[in-house]
XYZ file of C-alpha atoms in Angstrom:
407
model
C 36.605 -22.377 28.151
C 33.490 -20.438 27.236
C 34.156 -17.595 24.854
C 31.955 -14.886 23.434
C 30.821 -16.842 20.473
C 29.489 -15.485 17.241
C 27.845 -18.568 16.004
C 27.815 -19.493 12.361
C 24.531 -21.232 11.779
C 21.566 -20.396 9.636
C 19.218 -22.948 11.047
C 16.613 -21.859 13.561
C 15.019 -19.814 10.923
C 13.298 -16.550 11.532
C 10.434 -18.468 10.214
C 11.342 -21.198 7.771
C 13.265 -20.726 4.554
C 10.976 -21.714 1.693
C 13.016 -23.346 -1.036
C 11.436 -23.772 -4.445
C 12.420 -23.881 -8.088
C 14.091 -27.225 -8.686
C 14.516 -28.091 -5.012
C 12.292 -29.596 -2.383
C 9.985 -27.115 -0.736
C 10.557 -26.585 2.967
C 8.127 -24.729 5.165
C 10.286 -24.906 8.294
C 13.834 -25.899 9.316
C 14.688 -29.569 9.274
C 14.147 -31.046 12.690
C 11.990 -28.101 13.796
C 8.504 -29.407 14.568
C 7.180 -25.884 15.044
C 3.492 -25.586 14.140
C 2.218 -23.097 11.582
C 2.103 -19.415 12.597
C -0.606 -18.665 15.100
C -2.914 -15.668 15.065
C -2.199 -15.196 18.757
C 0.367 -12.501 19.493
C 0.921 -13.789 23.014
C 0.786 -17.606 22.897
C 0.878 -19.382 26.218
C 4.017 -21.242 25.103
C 5.884 -17.969 24.686
C 4.781 -16.775 28.108
C 5.942 -20.044 29.692
C 9.315 -19.815 27.908
C 9.741 -16.244 29.092
C 8.773 -17.180 32.654
C 11.389 -19.949 32.661
C 14.078 -17.642 31.263
C 13.369 -14.889 33.803
C 12.750 -17.205 36.758
C 9.249 -15.878 37.464
C 5.751 -17.366 37.487
C 3.689 -17.559 34.302
C 1.225 -15.076 35.805
C 4.010 -12.588 36.539
C 5.438 -13.048 33.024
C 1.995 -12.302 31.573
C 1.636 -9.166 33.697
C 5.157 -8.036 32.776
C 4.505 -8.436 29.056
C 1.142 -6.666 29.254
C 2.661 -3.721 31.133
C 5.563 -3.446 28.727
C 3.289 -3.644 25.685
C 1.047 -0.809 26.881
C 3.966 1.432 27.846
C 5.891 0.702 24.638
C 2.843 1.700 22.567
C 2.647 4.977 24.485
C 6.361 5.555 23.866
C 5.875 5.052 20.135
C 3.112 7.674 20.101
C 5.358 10.129 21.958
C 8.136 9.491 19.477
C 5.834 10.342 16.589
C 5.004 13.632 18.321
C 8.686 14.603 18.468
C 9.676 13.539 21.987
C 13.190 11.951 22.033
C 12.760 8.274 22.905
C 16.091 6.577 22.174
C 17.200 6.850 25.822
C 14.004 5.387 27.305
C 14.353 2.501 29.740
C 12.323 0.296 32.070
C 13.317 0.776 35.700
C 13.538 -1.964 38.335
C 9.813 -1.632 39.078
C 8.829 -1.982 35.434
C 8.016 1.686 34.813
C 9.109 3.073 31.441
C 11.148 6.238 31.966
C 11.993 8.714 29.204
C 15.026 10.996 29.414
C 14.131 14.442 28.076
C 15.861 17.791 27.765
C 13.159 20.247 28.845
C 10.411 20.628 31.427
C 7.894 20.916 28.582
C 8.910 17.529 27.213
C 8.769 16.066 30.727
C 5.229 17.336 31.167
C 4.192 15.811 27.834
C 5.673 12.435 28.805
C 4.026 12.467 32.225
C 0.694 13.505 30.757
C 0.875 10.397 28.568
C 1.294 8.242 31.675
C 5.031 7.515 31.545
C 7.796 8.647 33.869
C 10.106 11.461 32.751
C 13.598 12.458 33.850
C 15.825 15.389 33.009
C 19.158 13.651 33.653
C 22.222 15.245 35.158
C 24.116 14.384 31.981
C 22.453 14.796 28.605
C 22.356 11.567 26.541
C 24.157 13.428 23.744
C 27.043 14.281 26.102
C 27.433 10.642 27.110
C 27.288 9.558 23.471
C 30.053 12.073 22.827
C 32.269 10.453 25.484
C 31.521 7.026 24.029
C 32.386 8.277 20.526
C 35.675 9.675 21.864
C 36.554 6.250 23.286
C 35.627 4.654 19.950
C 38.036 6.944 18.136
C 40.780 6.097 20.622
C 40.188 2.355 20.111
C 40.171 2.788 16.335
C 43.754 4.078 16.494
C 44.936 1.070 18.506
C 42.649 -1.568 19.990
C 42.810 -1.891 23.814
C 42.832 -5.699 23.908
C 42.322 -5.840 27.671
C 39.094 -3.826 27.509
C 36.043 -5.973 26.802
C 33.472 -3.288 26.000
C 32.185 0.226 26.612
C 28.699 1.694 26.276
C 26.263 4.342 27.472
C 24.128 3.130 30.395
C 20.870 5.125 30.183
C 19.630 3.938 33.576
C 22.775 4.959 35.445
C 23.221 8.036 33.231
C 26.890 7.273 32.617
C 29.357 5.518 30.345
C 30.436 2.069 31.543
C 33.796 0.550 30.578
C 34.316 -3.173 31.266
C 37.950 -4.286 31.641
C 39.511 -7.770 31.658
C 43.107 -6.698 32.326
C 45.379 -3.689 31.866
C 48.743 -5.385 31.504
C 49.300 -3.740 28.129
C 50.046 -0.040 27.775
C 47.268 0.595 25.255
C 44.582 -0.712 27.601
C 45.970 1.305 30.499
C 45.935 4.453 28.382
C 42.370 3.751 27.269
C 41.155 3.307 30.856
C 42.984 6.468 31.926
C 41.292 8.412 29.118
C 37.907 7.042 30.205
C 38.500 7.950 33.849
C 39.492 11.494 32.882
C 35.779 12.188 32.444
C 35.239 11.774 36.188
C 31.857 10.536 37.483
C 30.442 10.418 33.939
C 32.373 7.157 33.469
C 32.429 3.995 35.581
C 35.144 1.368 35.057
C 34.181 -2.216 35.908
C 36.279 -5.384 35.867
C 35.296 -8.831 34.597
C 36.839 -12.301 34.777
C 34.850 -13.597 31.791
C 36.799 -14.914 28.825
C 37.255 -12.643 25.835
C 34.450 -12.407 23.272
C 35.011 -14.797 20.399
C 33.488 -15.437 16.990
C 33.717 -19.090 16.010
C 32.105 -21.477 13.536
C 30.055 -24.380 14.838
C 29.934 -27.907 13.400
C 26.555 -29.300 14.203
C 23.935 -31.459 12.499
C 20.359 -30.333 11.969
C 18.614 -27.371 10.465
C 21.015 -24.590 9.671
C 22.356 -22.159 7.107
C 25.659 -23.613 6.021
C 28.492 -21.337 4.987
C 30.119 -22.029 1.590
C 29.210 -25.713 1.592
C 26.249 -27.939 0.787
C 27.476 -30.354 3.457
C 24.898 -30.146 6.234
C 27.651 -30.954 8.734
C 29.671 -27.849 7.842
C 29.993 -24.528 9.674
C 26.732 -22.653 9.976
C 24.820 -19.579 11.122
C 21.155 -19.045 11.957
C 18.718 -17.335 9.610
C 17.761 -13.750 10.340
C 15.137 -11.542 8.672
C 14.246 -10.852 5.051
C 14.073 -7.286 3.777
C 13.788 -5.571 0.399
C 15.368 -2.580 -1.307
C 13.529 0.141 -3.254
C 13.573 -1.997 -6.394
C 12.007 -4.938 -4.587
C 15.147 -7.078 -4.494
C 15.133 -9.417 -1.492
C 17.978 -9.681 1.050
C 18.737 -11.667 4.170
C 19.691 -9.403 7.085
C 22.391 -11.203 9.062
C 25.441 -10.874 11.272
C 28.359 -9.515 9.277
C 30.768 -12.186 10.518
C 28.507 -14.914 9.050
C 29.307 -13.658 5.537
C 32.663 -12.007 6.107
C 33.965 -13.494 2.837
C 30.724 -12.618 0.983
C 29.945 -16.299 1.235
C 27.323 -18.488 -0.405
C 24.651 -19.660 2.029
C 23.004 -23.078 1.911
C 19.829 -24.422 3.446
C 19.217 -28.172 3.582
C 22.013 -28.787 1.072
C 20.949 -26.206 -1.547
C 22.187 -22.636 -1.967
C 19.623 -19.912 -1.372
C 21.567 -16.658 -0.880
C 24.909 -14.999 -1.579
C 26.636 -12.474 0.660
C 26.774 -9.058 -0.983
C 27.902 -6.641 1.745
C 29.428 -6.957 5.209
C 30.865 -4.463 7.670
C 32.870 -7.107 9.559
C 36.539 -7.963 9.012
C 38.995 -9.536 11.478
C 41.522 -7.058 12.800
C 39.628 -3.983 11.631
C 37.117 -1.624 13.190
C 33.867 -3.421 12.411
C 30.110 -3.465 12.716
C 28.573 -6.945 12.834
C 25.988 -6.412 10.117
C 25.711 -7.730 6.591
C 23.258 -8.662 3.865
C 22.976 -11.547 1.419
C 21.000 -11.449 -1.828
C 18.319 -14.152 -1.773
C 18.242 -16.082 -5.038
C 15.148 -16.347 -7.210
C 12.608 -18.894 -6.009
C 13.731 -18.725 -2.389
C 12.418 -16.702 0.538
C 12.456 -16.329 4.283
C 9.010 -16.326 5.861
C 7.667 -13.446 7.941
C 7.251 -15.552 11.088
C 10.078 -16.368 13.486
C 10.382 -20.121 14.122
C 9.485 -21.181 17.656
C 11.142 -24.609 17.529
C 8.164 -26.315 19.137
C 8.631 -24.244 22.294
C 6.214 -21.547 21.122
C 4.094 -20.927 18.055
C 5.815 -19.146 15.183
C 5.806 -15.392 15.900
C 4.625 -13.161 13.018
C 6.922 -10.234 12.235
C 4.920 -7.013 12.616
C 7.647 -4.360 12.394
C 11.064 -3.274 13.629
C 10.301 -0.794 16.416
C 13.271 -0.772 18.775
C 12.394 -1.973 22.295
C 13.404 0.174 25.253
C 16.226 -0.829 27.583
C 14.837 -3.293 30.112
C 12.402 -4.860 27.639
C 12.025 -8.615 27.409
C 13.018 -10.198 24.097
C 13.377 -13.706 22.668
C 15.618 -15.147 20.000
C 15.426 -18.106 17.626
C 18.665 -19.922 16.789
C 19.799 -23.250 15.369
C 21.742 -24.297 18.466
C 19.840 -23.114 21.531
C 16.480 -22.859 19.724
C 14.150 -20.429 21.566
C 15.511 -18.449 24.525
C 14.451 -15.200 26.175
C 15.913 -12.495 28.384
C 16.202 -8.744 28.866
C 17.886 -6.007 26.824
C 20.267 -4.197 29.165
C 21.741 -1.490 26.901
C 22.489 -0.386 23.349
C 25.482 0.936 21.402
C 28.122 -1.330 22.928
C 31.673 -1.378 21.595
C 33.154 -4.859 22.159
C 36.523 -6.506 21.502
C 36.150 -9.937 19.855
C 38.818 -12.638 19.766
C 39.013 -15.601 17.373
C 41.712 -18.311 17.437
C 44.347 -17.527 14.844
C 42.830 -14.135 14.026
C 43.703 -10.606 15.151
C 41.381 -9.043 17.702
C 38.509 -7.045 16.283
C 36.681 -3.960 17.518
C 32.912 -4.342 16.941
C 30.678 -1.319 17.526
C 26.952 -0.671 17.762
C 25.840 -3.859 19.558
C 23.014 -4.332 22.051
C 23.739 -6.265 25.263
C 21.311 -8.720 26.852
C 20.828 -11.748 29.100
C 19.439 -13.938 26.285
C 21.235 -17.283 26.092
C 23.075 -18.005 22.828
C 25.725 -20.552 21.852
C 27.836 -21.454 18.846
C 25.623 -21.787 15.784
C 23.105 -19.119 16.824
C 24.815 -16.193 15.057
C 22.617 -14.315 12.627
C 19.465 -15.666 14.289
C 16.345 -13.550 14.740
C 15.458 -11.588 17.895
C 11.844 -10.513 18.393
C 9.525 -9.126 21.070
C 6.254 -10.609 22.187
C 4.513 -7.920 20.127
C 6.180 -9.150 16.939
C 8.696 -6.297 16.693
C 11.941 -7.563 15.127
C 14.927 -6.422 17.201
C 18.117 -7.742 15.647
C 20.366 -10.662 14.784
C 22.667 -12.641 17.081
C 26.281 -11.498 17.256
C 28.017 -13.238 20.195
C 28.196 -14.042 23.892
C 30.636 -14.370 26.747
C 30.490 -17.001 29.518
C 26.720 -17.376 29.212
C 24.867 -20.666 29.620
C 21.212 -21.542 29.192
C 20.962 -23.174 32.623
C 23.080 -20.762 34.654
C 25.760 -23.415 35.197
C 28.711 -21.135 34.413
C 29.704 -17.520 34.092
C 27.842 -14.320 34.676
C 28.362 -13.269 31.052
C 26.168 -11.597 28.501
C 25.085 -11.841 24.892
C 25.194 -9.257 22.141
C 23.011 -8.649 19.108
C 23.217 -6.373 16.094
C 20.128 -4.101 16.242
C 17.958 -4.566 13.162
C 16.799 -0.954 12.828
C 20.399 0.204 12.427
C 21.041 -2.511 9.814
C 17.944 -1.662 7.779
C 18.735 2.056 7.887
C 22.385 1.570 6.867
C 21.548 -0.609 3.841
C 18.371 1.287 2.894
C 16.111 -1.739 3.296
C 12.491 -2.251 4.349
C 11.648 -5.215 6.564
C 9.193 -7.768 5.176
C 6.327 -8.158 7.622
C 3.302 -10.365 8.058
C 0.913 -7.444 8.052
């Protein structure tokens, strides 16, 4: 049975963890023959990996990335000029569309070469409906409801339901439907999202043990506070007990804060203080599939953007971001169900052991850390599921951190 799996595994490093000071230096994860970071921002290996993941030719993958890069840069400039950009999305033809509130803003967007839309429902109104559903779930979790989120493309809130045999789930769905056409209720046969530890050999970040065969998560990004103290940005469930993290048998970080707890309203973000002499590099490990990708920033990619992730179990995989601000119900064996909010949904393949791993765009913009997945395989052999990540920009903002970059 394939569950939504929040994988504990710190292996497929967002770049390699460099361990010094009384321990053997390591420039990359054990078993990861990835070459040194390349100066190329669009290595042919990355394009081939993306083409395979999306089922298109290498030439089409190159064109897609080039188009997205140019449009994303334009979007960033518009954002700096005051145009709202959080609801931007790539449409089916690859055109970046920006939802705006006024004709003046629409004209500014169109003058810059992007598409503009004044939607029937303001993004703020849809976020208000989503927030209302969050508050309802916080009172009593609707265990038969998998997730709910704002769909910027469809200009509506989407609620995904597994079953409504319990009264709480029925009441939740009824409350959602009371908003009429602003809400769409979908059904799914996928298994419930699940956060589980993985036992796997190889390069990983072990949790509370120096035994390389213990439970693990994948390494995320390094960031610093205003005093220069260094932290690992990771999935909250990887350090839910404020755990000690080990790389290659030696401890390198200690969990300091997490917003995840089984049975409680949670956000899957957390940070771990990196001990003196240790560091996480500013290049995401490509696992021999692609060259290491330098981290250039943390600009959030628009809905519909292509993104890749590095993880200890499935190594390097790519896909498309379908939406942000998902609320999801997670299930773990022997644990109460947990409401997790603020996730991004995608088609990127992840498995047990990938949790906490780094997500990045072809332009080197860090996107987030792996949270979980549901009925999703790397070869399409089962399920139609999805994967979820914790957006990095939200994590950095919440903890007051600045991402370490290569430039």
